Every structure is written in C-alpha cells, then in structure tokens.
C-alpha cells in the first residue's frame, strides 16, 4: 500500500520526468536561424512557435539596403511564417530558397510576399533550408566553377592581394598562347558585396572565352584579367557593401585608396596594361526592383568620348543577346540622366571613371545586371551566364572593329 507521502513523492517524480521530457521535445523542435556561414546575413528579432521576425544586418552601411541570407533548421513538416520589419527587401519573384542544401536556388514566385512577410510549408523530409533575396555567390561558388571548367590551359588563378581579414583576393588571367603583344581587357565584380548575380555573368564570360568555337580570336589575341570579388571580406561576411562606411569600394579610386583591393588594383593595372588595355568592365546589380532596375544597361561615362564607345558596345550587346535574357540598347543610361549625374559621385571616383582615364583605354563601363527580373524574364544562374556569353562575343566584335 502506498502512503500519502509516498504518493506525493511519486507525483513529484512523475512531474519532474514529464517536464524534462517536454523541455527536451521543445529543445529539439525549436526553430534555429543562423547566418554564421559565408555570405550569411540576418538579424533575428523574435521567434515565437512557427513565426519568426527578421531584418537585414546593416552593419557598416549608410542608410538602408536589402541584402539578407539565412539558414533555418528544425523545419520538418512545419509551415513557418517569416515577417520582415522593413519594406523593399524582396525582388520581383519573392525570396530565393534552397532546401536541404545551399546550391539548388529557386525563386519562390511572384506575389508570395504580403506586408513584408511570407509563409513556407516544409515537407517531412526537410531538415534545413536557406533563404535569401537572390542566389548567393561566395568564394566557394567560384572554386566550384573553376574546378569544373573545361579547356582551362590558358587560365591562371593568382592573388591580387590579401584582404584586411587575410583572405585571398583572386586575380584570374587568361593568357593567349599565340600573341606576344596581346590586347588587354579587365573585368571586375563585387565592388558592392551584395551584388551576387554579377558573378554568374562573370562565369559566363570566362566559360565562353575558353570554350566557344567562334571566340578563338579572343583566345589568340587578348589577355583577360578578372577580379571576381573586389570586396572579398564583405562578400564572405555577408555585408551589404553598397554605401559602405567609411567608403564605398566603388568610390575609392581617388586620392589614397582606403581599401586593399582598390589600392592594389590601381597600382597593378597600369603596370600590367603597358598601355594595351582597351576595355575595362565592372559588373554590378542595380537596386532591388522596380522602375529602372529591371533591365540590363550600361551606365554612361561623364567623358563623352568614352560614352560614344559605350553606345557602340551597348548596341553590340543587344545584337549578341541571343538567350532569353536580353539587353536592349534603348535602356542605355546616358550621363546626366536619372541618378547618373555628378552628384552621385561626390564621395569619390568610381572604377569605370578611373579606368576611363588610363593610357590607351577605349571603352570603360559599368554594366548593371538585375537580381531577379530582366525585362519580364526571370533571372536564372544559366540565364545570367548566357548573358555573360553575349558580353564575350561583344568584346570580340568591339576589338575587331578597332583594328
Ligand atoms: Zn553596385
């Protein structure tokens, strides 16, 4: 027979066991959100059951910007609501997501976001998911791309310099075998760390130069120099990069550069060029969405001689845009129009302005490539690469026209 005291003891023990069990179950099932991986960026304000409140981390950024990228785990079988605290954090096709890995990015789809929020239903087999405002691209992606490249005998991967956080800032060259006095072309990306879609375009340029049958002219006569990540620390740390405090990388080309990569580039390029650099292109992504940000375009240089050459190149790009994603010359942004005025450059000189002043240069340009929507066509990794091919063909056509 159990005494009253004995019964009380059993109840206390059972309660302790039960509460331990509940705690443990909750512990295993709690949503976990993180950004402690290359490119990760998020501030989690609150998690309550299956709803999370978030915003982008704007560290080192003047004003607002829109880059974010996070991982969520313990999602199996759940419908989770993601509530963002600010406007303008989603491109045309809502967030991009990748389930159970960080590679298979897809757009969630148009009109999935309401009041800066969206919900996502995960399958029973889903354990982790990644979400971002577009398709992230960090050093890891570059290494995978380079390792899978065909016909890379002409390609050399080297170091431009080390970043402040001791990362390698890659310098990729394609050196023609035949011509001892090659024409030179410089192509850069990620002056703004968040502008990840630019790198898929760069992949397309490199791949085309090496492999396209009809680009033999480039392989024989042109030396290419690519700097895929100007703001390497920003890319890996998941920072916005745009409007960086104390200085934006794309305003760091005047007086003494404060960033290692821009300083190294300004020293190295004139020596490397030997006056033979004809083209310098800098690939960017525009603002996240809306008017003026959903087509590909070149940004007119304040030097009218250079701007004339940009117009020639812009027309060539349209002719060579044979994929679904096309550039239309009508979208060219002349100097003095919209945001492209002197007042946009009061904080310092841009890469393209600097390059336009180098000895022997003929064409220097920024190319803006949208995050999600190009003239009504959804951006995919391959679509961006095929546009890179159009750039490679236009470089060939342009250089041949100079001869
Ligand atoms: Zn930019």
CSV table of N, CA and C in Angstrom, one decimal, residues 35 50 53 67 71 75 102 111 113 118 126 155 183-184 199 212 224 240 245 261 283-284 287 302 313 315 377 402:
chain,number,residue,atom,x,y,z
A,35,UNK,N,23.3,32.8,-39.4
A,35,UNK,CA,24.0,33.4,-40.5
A,35,UNK,C,25.5,33.2,-40.4
A,50,UNK,N,5.9,29.0,-34.7
A,50,UNK,CA,6.4,28.9,-36.0
A,50,UNK,C,6.4,30.2,-36.8
A,53,UNK,N,10.5,36.8,-36.7
A,53,UNK,CA,10.6,38.2,-37.1
A,53,UNK,C,12.1,38.6,-37.4
A,67,UNK,N,20.2,43.4,-48.6
A,67,UNK,CA,20.8,42.0,-48.7
A,67,UNK,C,20.6,41.3,-47.4
A,71,UNK,N,20.0,30.7,-42.8
A,71,UNK,CA,19.8,29.3,-42.7
A,71,UNK,C,18.8,29.0,-41.6
A,75,UNK,N,12.8,22.3,-39.3
A,75,UNK,CA,11.7,22.8,-40.0
A,75,UNK,C,10.8,21.7,-40.5
A,102,UNK,N,22.7,24.3,-50.0
A,102,UNK,CA,22.8,25.7,-50.3
A,102,UNK,C,23.1,26.0,-51.7
A,111,UNK,N,4.3,37.5,-56.1
A,111,UNK,CA,3.2,37.8,-55.2
A,111,UNK,C,3.1,36.8,-54.0
A,113,UNK,N,4.8,37.5,-51.3
A,113,UNK,CA,5.1,38.4,-50.1
A,113,UNK,C,4.0,39.4,-49.9
A,118,UNK,N,6.2,36.3,-45.7
A,118,UNK,CA,5.8,35.2,-46.5
A,118,UNK,C,5.8,33.9,-45.6
A,126,UNK,N,12.3,17.5,-44.9
A,126,UNK,CA,13.2,18.7,-45.0
A,126,UNK,C,13.8,18.9,-43.6
A,155,UNK,N,44.1,29.5,-68.5
A,155,UNK,CA,43.6,30.2,-67.3
A,155,UNK,C,44.6,30.1,-66.2
A,183,UNK,N,46.2,42.4,-76.8
A,183,UNK,CA,45.3,43.5,-76.3
A,183,UNK,C,44.9,43.0,-74.9
A,184,UNK,N,44.6,44.0,-74.0
A,184,UNK,CA,44.2,43.6,-72.6
A,184,UNK,C,42.8,44.1,-72.3
A,199,UNK,N,28.3,37.7,-60.4
A,199,UNK,CA,29.3,36.7,-60.6
A,199,UNK,C,28.9,35.6,-61.5
A,212,UNK,N,34.0,28.7,-76.4
A,212,UNK,CA,33.2,29.0,-77.6
A,212,UNK,C,34.1,28.9,-78.9
A,224,UNK,N,43.1,38.5,-70.7
A,224,UNK,CA,42.0,39.0,-69.8
A,224,UNK,C,42.5,38.9,-68.3
A,240,UNK,N,26.4,44.3,-46.7
A,240,UNK,CA,25.8,45.0,-47.9
A,240,UNK,C,26.9,45.5,-48.9
A,245,UNK,N,30.5,52.2,-45.0
A,245,UNK,CA,31.1,53.2,-44.1
A,245,UNK,C,32.5,52.7,-43.8
A,261,UNK,N,42.1,46.1,-51.9
A,261,UNK,CA,41.9,45.6,-53.3
A,261,UNK,C,42.0,46.8,-54.3
A,283,UNK,N,31.0,44.8,-63.4
A,283,UNK,CA,29.6,44.2,-63.4
A,283,UNK,C,29.0,44.5,-62.1
A,284,UNK,N,27.8,45.1,-62.1
A,284,UNK,CA,27.0,45.4,-60.9
A,284,UNK,C,25.6,44.9,-61.0
A,287,UNK,N,19.4,48.5,-58.0
A,287,UNK,CA,18.6,48.5,-56.8
A,287,UNK,C,17.7,47.2,-56.9
A,302,UNK,N,31.0,60.1,-67.8
A,302,UNK,CA,30.9,61.6,-67.9
A,302,UNK,C,31.8,62.1,-69.1
A,313,UNK,N,29.2,49.7,-77.9
A,313,UNK,CA,29.2,48.4,-77.2
A,313,UNK,C,27.8,48.0,-76.7
A,315,UNK,N,25.0,48.6,-78.2
A,315,UNK,CA,24.4,48.0,-79.4
A,315,UNK,C,24.9,46.6,-79.8
A,377,UNK,N,11.7,38.7,-67.9
A,377,UNK,CA,12.2,37.3,-67.9
A,377,UNK,C,12.9,37.1,-66.5
A,402,UNK,N,38.1,47.8,-83.9
A,402,UNK,CA,39.2,48.8,-83.6
A,402,UNK,C,40.4,48.6,-84.5
